[in-house]
Tab-separated table of C-alpha atoms and ligand atoms in Angstrom:
chain	number	residue	atom	x	y	z
A	289	MET	CA	0.000	0.000	0.000
A	290	ARG	CA	1.344	3.405	-0.903
A	291	PRO	CA	1.284	6.310	1.532
A	292	VAL	CA	-1.697	8.554	0.870
A	293	PRO	CA	-0.826	12.246	0.426
A	294	LEU	CA	-2.059	14.283	3.367
A	295	VAL	CA	-4.458	16.508	1.427
A	296	LEU	CA	-6.070	13.531	-0.225
A	297	ALA	CA	-6.234	11.713	3.103
A	298	LEU	CA	-8.088	14.637	4.641
A	299	SER	CA	-10.527	14.874	1.780
A	300	LEU	CA	-11.198	11.150	2.056
A	301	VAL	CA	-12.058	11.579	5.701
A	302	ALA	CA	-14.509	14.297	4.783
A	303	LEU	CA	-16.324	12.122	2.227
A	304	PRO	CA	-18.512	9.205	3.147
A	305	ALA	CA	-16.718	5.964	2.317
A	306	PRO	CA	-18.154	4.355	-0.833
A	307	ALA	CA	-20.529	1.589	0.114
A	308	VAL	CA	-19.002	-1.646	-1.157
A	309	ASP	CA	-21.312	-4.612	-1.341
A	310	PRO	CA	-19.934	-8.019	-0.452
A	311	PRO	CA	-19.244	-10.069	-3.615
A	312	ALA	CA	-21.892	-12.619	-2.593
A	313	SER	CA	-24.626	-10.035	-2.977
A	314	TYR	CA	-23.754	-9.656	-6.677
A	315	GLU	CA	-24.129	-13.399	-7.109
A	316	GLN	CA	-27.612	-13.247	-5.628
A	317	MET	CA	-28.369	-10.217	-7.773
A	318	ALA	CA	-27.333	-12.147	-10.903
A	319	VAL	CA	-29.585	-15.095	-10.089
A	320	ASP	CA	-32.569	-12.891	-9.193
A	321	LEU	CA	-32.192	-10.675	-12.267
A	322	LEU	CA	-31.773	-13.657	-14.585
A	323	ARG	CA	-34.970	-15.257	-13.292
A	324	GLU	CA	-36.825	-11.999	-13.836
A	325	TYR	CA	-35.294	-11.421	-17.273
A	326	LEU	CA	-36.234	-14.937	-18.445
A	327	GLN	CA	-39.867	-13.974	-17.852
A	328	VAL	CA	-39.664	-11.248	-20.495
A	329	ASP	CA	-40.898	-12.996	-23.637
A	330	THR	CA	-38.693	-11.874	-26.534
A	331	THR	CA	-39.494	-14.730	-28.903
A	332	ASN	CA	-38.249	-13.786	-32.354
A	333	PRO	CA	-40.260	-13.523	-34.518
A	334	PRO	CA	-41.714	-11.079	-33.597
A	335	GLY	CA	-38.994	-10.162	-31.062
A	336	ASN	CA	-40.583	-7.435	-28.915
A	337	GLU	CA	-37.113	-6.577	-27.652
A	338	LEU	CA	-38.373	-3.156	-26.544
A	339	LYS	CA	-39.749	-4.940	-23.453
A	340	ALA	CA	-36.317	-6.323	-22.622
A	341	ALA	CA	-34.660	-2.954	-23.306
A	342	ARG	CA	-37.076	-1.358	-20.826
A	343	PHE	CA	-36.334	-4.094	-18.301
A	344	TYR	CA	-32.633	-3.241	-18.561
A	345	LYS	CA	-33.217	0.517	-18.557
A	346	GLU	CA	-35.216	0.485	-15.359
A	347	ILE	CA	-32.353	-1.271	-13.556
A	348	LEU	CA	-29.698	0.969	-15.146
A	349	ASP	CA	-31.647	4.124	-14.180
A	350	ARG	CA	-31.852	2.899	-10.607
A	351	GLU	CA	-28.095	2.368	-10.575
A	352	GLY	CA	-27.385	5.779	-12.086
A	353	ILE	CA	-25.870	4.333	-15.268
A	354	PRO	CA	-26.811	6.394	-18.339
A	355	SER	CA	-28.446	4.448	-21.142
A	356	GLU	CA	-30.475	5.049	-24.257
A	357	ILE	CA	-33.030	2.990	-26.132
A	358	ASP	CA	-33.213	3.127	-29.922
A	359	GLU	CA	-36.585	1.821	-31.117
A	360	PHE	CA	-35.699	1.360	-34.775
A	361	ALA	CA	-38.929	-0.447	-35.744
A	362	PRO	CA	-42.204	-0.834	-33.806
A	363	GLY	CA	-41.392	-2.924	-30.726
A	364	ARG	CA	-37.842	-3.587	-31.948
A	365	ALA	CA	-35.124	-1.816	-30.010
A	366	ASN	CA	-31.466	-1.762	-29.009
A	367	LEU	CA	-30.127	-0.409	-25.747
A	368	LEU	CA	-26.742	1.175	-25.099
A	369	ALA	CA	-25.477	1.941	-21.607
A	370	THR	CA	-22.148	3.644	-20.979
A	371	LEU	CA	-19.620	3.704	-18.152
A	372	LYS	CA	-17.310	6.588	-18.962
A	373	GLY	CA	-13.559	6.146	-18.758
A	374	SER	CA	-10.684	8.553	-19.285
A	375	ALA	CA	-10.460	7.383	-22.925
A	376	THR	CA	-6.699	6.896	-22.781
A	377	ARG	CA	-7.463	3.503	-24.263
A	378	ARG	CA	-10.125	2.457	-26.772
A	379	ALA	CA	-13.472	1.170	-25.551
A	380	LEU	CA	-14.716	-2.288	-24.597
A	381	ILE	CA	-18.181	-3.369	-25.737
A	382	LEU	CA	-20.084	-5.988	-23.749
A	383	ALA	CA	-22.667	-7.198	-26.232
A	384	ASN	CA	-25.694	-9.405	-25.752
A	385	HIS	CA	-28.741	-10.052	-27.866
A	386	MET	CA	-32.133	-9.805	-26.189
A	387	ASP	CA	-34.191	-11.950	-28.542
A	388	VAL	CA	-34.668	-15.696	-28.201
A	389	VAL	CA	-35.829	-18.432	-30.553
A	390	PRO	CA	-39.399	-19.792	-30.197
A	391	ALA	CA	-40.156	-22.406	-27.547
A	392	ASP	CA	-42.822	-25.117	-27.827
A	393	ALA	CA	-44.148	-25.065	-24.247
A	394	SER	CA	-45.820	-28.480	-24.643
A	395	ARG	CA	-42.379	-30.078	-24.911
A	396	TRP	CA	-40.962	-28.400	-21.800
A	397	THR	CA	-41.221	-29.710	-18.241
A	398	MET	CA	-41.175	-26.077	-17.006
A	399	PRO	CA	-42.927	-23.117	-18.638
A	400	PRO	CA	-40.348	-21.557	-21.007
A	401	PHE	CA	-40.865	-18.001	-19.722
A	402	SER	CA	-40.972	-18.808	-16.011
A	403	GLY	CA	-37.387	-18.484	-14.805
A	404	ALA	CA	-38.260	-21.432	-12.547
A	405	VAL	CA	-35.528	-23.089	-10.480
A	406	LYS	CA	-35.466	-26.830	-9.930
A	407	GLU	CA	-32.646	-28.914	-8.495
A	408	GLY	CA	-30.068	-26.184	-8.952
A	409	LEU	CA	-31.057	-25.423	-12.541
A	410	ILE	CA	-32.630	-22.189	-13.791
A	411	TYR	CA	-35.081	-22.852	-16.623
A	412	GLY	CA	-36.163	-20.531	-19.392
A	413	ARG	CA	-35.773	-19.780	-23.073
A	414	GLY	CA	-32.557	-17.770	-23.176
A	415	ALA	CA	-30.970	-19.436	-20.123
A	416	GLN	CA	-28.092	-20.517	-22.386
A	417	ASP	CA	-28.580	-18.300	-25.422
A	418	MET	CA	-27.944	-15.691	-24.136
A	419	LYS	CA	-29.857	-13.966	-21.364
A	420	SER	CA	-27.546	-15.457	-18.746
A	421	GLU	CA	-24.546	-13.722	-20.268
A	422	GLY	CA	-26.527	-10.490	-20.673
A	423	ILE	CA	-27.132	-10.517	-16.922
A	424	LEU	CA	-23.451	-11.251	-16.159
A	425	GLN	CA	-22.537	-8.213	-18.252
A	426	LEU	CA	-25.176	-6.101	-16.515
A	427	VAL	CA	-24.069	-7.093	-13.009
A	428	THR	CA	-20.465	-6.362	-14.004
A	429	ILE	CA	-21.196	-2.759	-14.924
A	430	ILE	CA	-23.425	-2.323	-11.853
A	431	ARG	CA	-20.591	-3.483	-9.614
A	432	ALA	CA	-18.027	-1.308	-11.422
A	433	ARG	CA	-20.300	1.684	-10.963
A	434	ARG	CA	-21.122	0.979	-7.308
A	435	GLU	CA	-17.481	0.438	-6.434
A	436	GLY	CA	-16.412	3.557	-8.294
A	437	LEU	CA	-13.957	1.663	-10.518
A	438	ALA	CA	-11.780	4.232	-12.304
A	439	LEU	CA	-11.591	3.342	-16.000
A	440	ASP	CA	-9.072	4.024	-18.735
A	441	ARG	CA	-11.580	3.090	-21.394
A	442	ASP	CA	-15.300	3.503	-21.893
A	443	VAL	CA	-17.265	0.351	-21.211
A	444	TYR	CA	-20.373	-0.052	-23.329
A	445	PHE	CA	-23.199	-2.416	-22.507
A	446	LEU	CA	-24.914	-3.106	-25.827
A	447	ALA	CA	-28.136	-5.103	-25.915
A	448	THR	CA	-29.395	-5.856	-29.406
A	449	ALA	CA	-32.546	-7.061	-31.126
A	450	ASP	CA	-32.962	-9.689	-33.818
A	451	GLU	CA	-29.723	-11.644	-33.569
A	452	GLU	CA	-31.624	-14.890	-34.082
A	453	VAL	CA	-33.145	-13.866	-37.417
A	454	ASP	CA	-31.498	-11.105	-39.456
A	455	PHE	CA	-29.025	-9.232	-37.229
A	456	ALA	CA	-31.276	-6.176	-37.740
A	457	GLY	CA	-30.420	-4.858	-34.264
A	458	ALA	CA	-26.641	-5.124	-34.570
A	459	LEU	CA	-26.731	-3.776	-38.128
A	460	ARG	CA	-28.714	-0.790	-36.876
A	461	ALA	CA	-26.414	-0.249	-33.880
A	462	LEU	CA	-23.368	-0.230	-36.152
A	463	SER	CA	-24.968	2.023	-38.767
A	464	PRO	CA	-24.578	5.816	-38.925
A	465	ALA	CA	-28.208	6.144	-37.775
A	466	GLY	CA	-27.348	4.040	-34.733
A	467	TRP	CA	-24.212	4.274	-32.622
A	468	ARG	CA	-21.455	3.652	-35.165
A	469	GLU	CA	-19.622	6.848	-34.090
A	470	ARG	CA	-18.992	5.341	-30.668
A	471	LEU	CA	-19.073	1.587	-31.200
A	472	GLY	CA	-17.020	1.569	-34.398
A	473	ARG	CA	-13.989	2.832	-32.517
A	474	ALA	CA	-13.930	0.163	-29.826
A	475	GLU	CA	-10.862	-1.990	-29.318
A	476	TYR	CA	-12.656	-5.034	-27.892
A	477	PHE	CA	-16.042	-6.709	-28.182
A	478	ILE	CA	-17.193	-9.576	-25.993
A	479	THR	CA	-20.300	-11.512	-26.946
A	480	GLU	CA	-21.809	-15.007	-26.907
A	481	GLY	CA	-19.944	-18.032	-28.156
A	482	GLY	CA	-17.122	-19.871	-26.551
A	483	GLU	CA	-17.604	-23.255	-25.031
A	484	ASN	CA	-16.764	-24.366	-21.517
A	485	VAL	CA	-17.490	-28.015	-21.104
A	486	ILE	CA	-18.223	-29.983	-17.952
A	487	GLY	CA	-17.079	-33.569	-18.496
A	488	ASP	CA	-18.713	-36.821	-17.428
A	489	ASP	CA	-16.777	-36.584	-14.163
A	490	GLY	CA	-18.557	-33.307	-13.367
A	491	LYS	CA	-15.352	-31.286	-13.718
A	492	PRO	CA	-14.633	-28.473	-16.171
A	493	GLN	CA	-12.598	-29.849	-19.102
A	494	TYR	CA	-11.596	-26.632	-20.818
A	495	PHE	CA	-12.607	-23.058	-21.434
A	496	GLY	CA	-12.877	-22.345	-25.142
A	497	ILE	CA	-12.797	-18.767	-26.388
A	498	ASP	CA	-14.426	-18.247	-29.745
A	499	THR	CA	-11.974	-16.202	-31.814
A	500	ALA	CA	-13.261	-17.194	-35.235
A	501	GLU	CA	-16.469	-18.400	-36.756
A	502	LYS	CA	-17.674	-19.981	-39.932
A	503	GLY	CA	-19.930	-18.144	-42.328
A	504	PRO	CA	-23.355	-19.428	-43.396
A	505	PHE	CA	-23.543	-19.464	-47.198
A	506	TRP	CA	-27.029	-20.744	-47.856
A	507	LEU	CA	-27.849	-21.949	-51.357
A	508	ARG	CA	-30.952	-22.836	-53.293
A	509	LEU	CA	-30.956	-25.355	-56.143
A	510	THR	CA	-33.804	-25.222	-58.659
A	511	THR	CA	-34.647	-27.405	-61.608
A	512	SER	CA	-37.440	-27.419	-64.129
A	513	GLY	CA	-38.596	-29.938	-66.682
A	514	THR	CA	-41.601	-31.280	-68.513
A	515	PRO	CA	-44.478	-32.236	-66.184
A	516	GLY	CA	-46.462	-35.359	-66.929
A	517	HIS	CA	-48.459	-38.363	-65.766
A	518	GLY	CA	-46.724	-40.493	-63.165
A	519	SER	CA	-47.669	-43.672	-65.044
A	520	ARG	CA	-45.149	-42.857	-67.813
A	521	PRO	CA	-41.805	-41.840	-66.247
A	522	LEU	CA	-39.680	-39.015	-67.637
A	523	ALA	CA	-36.006	-39.777	-67.149
A	524	ASP	CA	-34.919	-36.146	-67.017
A	525	SER	CA	-37.836	-34.741	-65.012
A	526	ALA	CA	-37.155	-31.764	-62.752
A	527	LEU	CA	-37.227	-33.958	-59.680
A	528	ASN	CA	-34.988	-36.666	-61.097
A	529	ARG	CA	-32.446	-34.015	-61.983
A	530	LEU	CA	-32.652	-32.553	-58.516
A	531	VAL	CA	-32.241	-35.956	-56.870
A	532	ARG	CA	-29.180	-36.665	-59.001
A	533	ALA	CA	-27.688	-33.258	-58.152
A	534	LEU	CA	-28.318	-33.783	-54.440
A	535	GLU	CA	-26.740	-37.219	-54.544
A	536	ARG	CA	-23.603	-35.703	-56.094
A	537	VAL	CA	-23.571	-33.035	-53.374
A	538	ARG	CA	-24.041	-35.704	-50.708
A	539	GLN	CA	-21.102	-37.736	-52.009
A	540	HIS	CA	-18.837	-34.719	-52.382
A	541	LYS	CA	-15.993	-34.517	-49.897
A	542	THR	CA	-14.819	-30.993	-49.244
A	543	GLU	CA	-11.138	-30.542	-48.573
A	544	MET	CA	-9.894	-30.604	-44.966
A	545	LYS	CA	-7.844	-27.545	-43.982
A	546	VAL	CA	-6.114	-26.669	-40.732
A	547	LEU	CA	-6.584	-23.090	-39.510
A	548	PRO	CA	-4.327	-21.872	-36.663
A	549	VAL	CA	-7.307	-21.385	-34.293
A	550	VAL	CA	-8.403	-24.985	-34.894
A	551	GLU	CA	-4.875	-26.360	-34.698
A	552	ARG	CA	-4.476	-24.864	-31.248
A	553	PHE	CA	-7.854	-26.188	-30.090
A	554	PHE	CA	-6.956	-29.756	-31.081
A	555	ARG	CA	-3.447	-29.519	-29.632
A	556	ASP	CA	-4.806	-28.288	-26.302
A	557	GLN	CA	-7.304	-31.166	-26.279
A	558	ALA	CA	-4.545	-33.712	-26.897
A	559	ALA	CA	-3.086	-32.994	-23.474
A	560	THR	CA	-6.065	-34.674	-21.804
A	561	MET	CA	-6.351	-37.616	-24.228
A	562	GLU	CA	-4.740	-40.981	-24.791
A	563	GLY	CA	-4.231	-43.367	-27.705
A	564	PRO	CA	-3.900	-42.652	-31.430
A	565	ARG	CA	-6.393	-39.803	-31.317
A	566	ALA	CA	-4.122	-37.869	-28.927
A	567	GLU	CA	-1.341	-38.341	-31.467
A	568	TRP	CA	-3.500	-36.971	-34.290
A	569	TYR	CA	-4.699	-34.028	-32.243
A	570	ARG	CA	-1.158	-33.092	-31.256
A	571	ASP	CA	-0.200	-32.688	-34.914
A	572	LEU	CA	-3.254	-32.286	-37.113
A	573	ARG	CA	-1.337	-31.475	-40.273
A	574	LYS	CA	0.568	-34.723	-40.007
A	575	ALA	CA	-2.617	-36.656	-39.159
A	576	LEU	CA	-4.326	-35.461	-42.330
A	577	LEU	CA	-1.539	-37.025	-44.384
A	578	ASP	CA	-2.375	-40.426	-42.905
A	579	PRO	CA	-5.396	-41.837	-44.796
A	580	GLU	CA	-6.783	-43.718	-41.800
A	581	ALA	CA	-6.571	-40.704	-39.482
A	582	ALA	CA	-7.925	-38.374	-42.161
A	583	GLN	CA	-10.907	-40.662	-42.735
A	584	ALA	CA	-11.667	-40.908	-39.000
A	585	LEU	CA	-11.456	-37.128	-38.569
A	586	TYR	CA	-13.650	-36.590	-41.617
A	587	GLU	CA	-16.306	-38.876	-40.170
A	588	ASP	CA	-16.195	-37.303	-36.691
A	589	ARG	CA	-19.096	-34.867	-36.760
A	590	GLU	CA	-17.572	-32.321	-34.362
A	591	ALA	CA	-14.006	-32.451	-35.646
A	592	SER	CA	-15.099	-32.447	-39.272
A	593	ALA	CA	-17.089	-29.216	-38.951
A	594	LEU	CA	-13.949	-27.435	-37.713
A	595	LEU	CA	-11.768	-28.683	-40.548
A	596	ARG	CA	-13.690	-28.022	-43.723
A	597	ASN	CA	-16.501	-26.232	-45.504
A	598	THR	CA	-19.616	-28.246	-44.792
A	599	ILE	CA	-22.858	-28.829	-46.671
A	600	SER	CA	-26.109	-29.998	-45.116
A	601	ILE	CA	-29.064	-30.736	-47.395
A	602	THR	CA	-31.882	-29.276	-45.329
A	603	VAL	CA	-34.920	-28.485	-47.498
A	604	VAL	CA	-36.473	-30.248	-50.488
A	605	ARG	CA	-39.655	-29.092	-52.174
A	606	ALA	CA	-41.357	-30.764	-55.111
A	607	GLY	CA	-44.600	-32.349	-56.180
A	608	TYR	CA	-48.136	-32.293	-54.843
A	609	LYS	CA	-49.754	-35.527	-56.002
A	610	THR	CA	-48.519	-39.103	-56.274
A	611	ASN	CA	-49.461	-39.560	-59.949
A	612	VAL	CA	-48.179	-36.198	-61.211
A	613	ILE	CA	-44.564	-35.644	-62.267
A	614	PRO	CA	-43.850	-32.077	-61.100
A	615	GLY	CA	-42.519	-29.508	-63.570
A	616	SER	CA	-40.163	-27.929	-61.020
A	617	ALA	CA	-38.256	-28.861	-57.898
A	618	GLU	CA	-36.019	-27.101	-55.438
A	619	ALA	CA	-33.716	-27.792	-52.544
A	620	GLU	CA	-31.796	-25.744	-50.007
A	621	LEU	CA	-28.292	-26.334	-48.721
A	622	ASP	CA	-26.919	-25.033	-45.452
A	623	VAL	CA	-23.307	-24.412	-46.387
A	624	ARG	CA	-20.816	-23.196	-43.755
A	625	LEU	CA	-17.557	-21.759	-45.005
A	626	LEU	CA	-14.317	-21.536	-43.053
A	627	PRO	CA	-12.902	-18.068	-42.357
A	628	GLY	CA	-10.935	-16.813	-45.353
A	629	GLU	CA	-12.895	-18.813	-47.950
A	630	ASP	CA	-14.067	-17.238	-51.178
A	631	PRO	CA	-17.805	-17.871	-51.667
A	632	GLN	CA	-17.559	-17.512	-55.448
A	633	ALA	CA	-14.842	-20.151	-55.579
A	634	PHE	CA	-16.995	-22.463	-53.483
A	635	LEU	CA	-19.951	-21.883	-55.798
A	636	ALA	CA	-17.779	-22.780	-58.788
A	637	GLU	CA	-16.618	-25.947	-56.978
A	638	LEU	CA	-20.220	-26.952	-56.335
A	639	ARG	CA	-21.267	-26.260	-59.927
A	640	GLY	CA	-18.477	-28.581	-61.012
A	641	VAL	CA	-19.665	-31.283	-58.602
A	642	ILE	CA	-23.280	-31.091	-59.746
A	643	ASP	CA	-22.145	-30.879	-63.364
A	644	ASP	CA	-25.581	-30.110	-64.755
A	645	PRO	CA	-26.181	-26.699	-66.352
A	646	GLN	CA	-29.926	-27.205	-65.935
A	647	VAL	CA	-29.627	-27.091	-62.163
A	648	GLN	CA	-29.642	-23.440	-61.087
A	649	ILE	CA	-27.665	-22.608	-57.960
A	650	ALA	CA	-28.198	-19.279	-56.211
A	651	PRO	CA	-27.316	-17.885	-52.787
A	652	ILE	CA	-30.168	-17.169	-50.344
A	653	GLY	CA	-29.985	-13.935	-48.362
A	654	THR	CA	-26.887	-11.927	-47.508
A	655	PHE	CA	-23.511	-13.588	-47.192
A	656	ARG	CA	-21.099	-12.151	-44.656
A	657	ASN	CA	-17.459	-13.076	-44.986
A	658	PRO	CA	-16.488	-15.255	-42.032
A	659	ASN	CA	-13.661	-13.664	-40.063
A	660	GLU	CA	-11.434	-14.140	-37.041
A	661	SER	CA	-9.581	-12.153	-34.408
A	662	PRO	CA	-5.975	-12.606	-33.270
A	663	THR	CA	-5.274	-14.323	-29.952
A	664	ASP	CA	-2.156	-12.288	-29.253
A	665	THR	CA	-4.055	-9.559	-27.410
A	666	GLU	CA	-4.277	-8.131	-23.928
A	667	LEU	CA	-7.870	-9.303	-23.588
A	668	PHE	CA	-6.980	-12.889	-24.468
A	669	ARG	CA	-4.141	-12.910	-21.947
A	670	ILE	CA	-6.397	-11.446	-19.248
A	671	ILE	CA	-9.062	-14.076	-19.889
A	672	GLU	CA	-6.426	-16.838	-19.677
A	673	ARG	CA	-4.996	-15.426	-16.474
A	674	THR	CA	-8.392	-14.951	-14.859
A	675	ILE	CA	-9.581	-18.449	-15.703
A	676	ARG	CA	-6.338	-19.903	-14.357
A	677	ARG	CA	-6.865	-18.069	-11.084
A	678	HIS	CA	-10.485	-19.166	-10.684
A	679	TYR	CA	-10.121	-22.667	-12.154
A	680	PRO	CA	-6.541	-23.828	-11.561
A	681	GLY	CA	-5.447	-26.562	-13.950
A	682	VAL	CA	-8.291	-26.166	-16.442
A	683	PRO	CA	-6.902	-25.350	-19.910
A	684	VAL	CA	-7.958	-22.267	-21.828
A	685	THR	CA	-8.121	-22.800	-25.564
A	686	THR	CA	-9.453	-21.232	-28.740
A	687	LYS	CA	-12.621	-22.354	-30.407
A	688	MET	CA	-14.055	-21.741	-33.819
A	689	LEU	CA	-17.814	-21.529	-33.763
A	690	SER	CA	-19.614	-23.417	-36.506
A	691	GLY	CA	-22.490	-20.927	-36.157
A	692	ALA	CA	-22.455	-17.158	-36.612
A	693	THR	CA	-22.656	-14.326	-34.086
A	694	GLU	CA	-22.632	-10.529	-34.218
A	695	SER	CA	-18.813	-10.710	-34.067
A	696	VAL	CA	-18.845	-11.051	-37.830
A	697	LEU	CA	-20.250	-7.503	-38.087
A	698	ILE	CA	-17.886	-5.754	-35.674
A	699	ARG	CA	-14.549	-7.301	-36.710
A	700	PRO	CA	-14.371	-5.319	-39.994
A	701	PHE	CA	-14.189	-2.129	-37.848
A	702	GLY	CA	-10.796	-3.264	-36.576
A	703	THR	CA	-12.288	-4.441	-33.299
A	704	VAL	CA	-11.039	-7.631	-31.668
A	705	SER	CA	-14.082	-9.751	-30.946
A	706	TYR	CA	-14.333	-12.877	-28.840
A	707	GLY	CA	-17.141	-15.174	-27.907
A	708	PHE	CA	-16.457	-15.526	-24.225
A	709	THR	CA	-18.474	-16.595	-21.236
A	710	PRO	CA	-17.331	-18.027	-17.912
A	711	LEU	CA	-20.533	-20.116	-17.710
A	712	LEU	CA	-19.956	-23.858	-17.652
A	713	ALA	CA	-22.340	-26.460	-19.038
A	714	THR	CA	-22.513	-30.163	-19.771
A	715	SER	CA	-22.947	-31.024	-23.436
A	716	GLU	CA	-26.547	-31.962	-22.603
A	717	GLU	CA	-27.174	-28.486	-21.173
A	718	VAL	CA	-25.467	-26.817	-24.134
A	719	ALA	CA	-27.865	-28.672	-26.430
A	720	THR	CA	-30.865	-27.075	-24.691
A	721	ALA	CA	-30.026	-23.766	-26.380
A	722	HIS	CA	-32.605	-23.641	-29.213
A	723	GLY	CA	-33.882	-26.976	-27.765
A	724	ASP	CA	-36.350	-27.997	-25.071
A	725	ASP	CA	-35.982	-27.266	-21.341
A	726	GLU	CA	-33.252	-24.685	-21.866
A	727	ARG	CA	-31.463	-24.273	-18.557
A	728	VAL	CA	-28.342	-23.042	-16.827
A	729	ARG	CA	-26.812	-24.195	-13.537
A	730	GLU	CA	-27.364	-21.776	-10.699
A	731	ASP	CA	-23.895	-22.534	-9.296
A	732	THR	CA	-22.126	-21.637	-12.538
A	733	MET	CA	-24.180	-18.445	-12.777
A	734	ARG	CA	-23.030	-17.477	-9.286
A	735	ARG	CA	-19.409	-18.401	-9.815
A	736	SER	CA	-19.236	-16.586	-13.153
A	737	VAL	CA	-20.090	-13.210	-11.640
A	738	ALA	CA	-16.608	-12.693	-10.155
A	739	VAL	CA	-14.845	-14.183	-13.186
A	740	PHE	CA	-16.568	-11.867	-15.620
A	741	TYR	CA	-16.017	-8.852	-13.379
A	742	ASP	CA	-12.324	-9.657	-12.990
A	743	VAL	CA	-11.826	-9.857	-16.768
A	744	VAL	CA	-13.570	-6.541	-17.403
A	745	SER	CA	-11.990	-4.682	-14.501
A	746	ASP	CA	-8.477	-5.948	-15.341
A	747	LEU	CA	-8.864	-4.842	-18.937
A	748	CYS	CA	-10.365	-1.445	-18.251
A	749	ARG	CA	-9.225	-0.195	-14.867
A	750	HIS	CA	-7.152	2.952	-14.652
A	751	ARG	CA	-3.410	2.397	-14.559
A	752	ASN	CA	-0.873	4.940	-13.456
B	286	LIG	ZN1	-27.324	-16.373	-29.323
């Protein structure tokens, strides 16, 4: 402890000491606020995120944290709250989306918008994706504000609409009509993603930080041909052509490639494994040269998705009556490209595979180039250090998400973006995101409060 100058010491005596809450009270706050927040129905469509923005704003107002709501379409809104820093360093954005995917209540054991707690689990649509993380971010800025944390950078709390459908909220927030002026200059962005797995032994296996993600490149195939009576087959009918094209797509093996982020993830995993697989994971490039290893990795659903561009045939539409040969047919492919891939080159590859000029192939919707952030950053090192302190011996690794998050929109601004959460989950619990009985462990929610706060305060606190 450094000696306090006399004048300052006197002025401190004159001021009431800042009330500092015990850390445990923030844990209780996080659990209580999450349960309340899960009751705000933001099913998208239609979204109604304005309700969630108001929920946040009421709390932020109470805490004296300035915030603004931008209702950019009826009922659709973003919220931005700001903790001001000295601006000697560029800002940090804590981002969370407020919308959730629909829930079929008849398939749930608990009502999806109840925030009910049973056997240490908090239930509700959004418990994983991603209202839990939104609350961790909120409690972090509340604590920073209450404790009078002096900041070198502005900390933004950004809650967005429509992540689950069209990114309309994030696109608006990053547009000139939104908050681009402020957000576009940030150094760091933390949002959903990452993967922290609890193993079969109940212990955390690793913390995975999402530094890269694949890009959805959805495609529609259409064919047309002569319609006719089903009693007299037409060899080159629209549907026969489509079936043949789809079979070629199904058989097509895309090339396996090793990106640095994926290489590190596998290498870190190898440390906890045994047998030939550990050998492969330690040196993926070498493994891919061995036909047996390459085949096994190709057939491993999880590993495969990290190593190559993937294609899932997801929609087929044709015909309306058993005895009528339809005159047209269409199918949709969910293609996911690795970061750095050229969509036009992939399209050309697929046209070559299908090898039928009568099958039209066209992209659906907007394609956003998949991107990644470096790991050699202060934020990455702080996350590693913090996890090591709170969970000694548990490895921290990188993870490439096979889905897409709002990171893809912010990285082009020169902002380092990570999918990071300290929340732990079993693979069964992870699968409840977008599934039935979505839930998060109360104990991980509590324990994550300090972890998240430590990361943010280490990154942003004032340094002499
Ligand atoms: Zn999400």
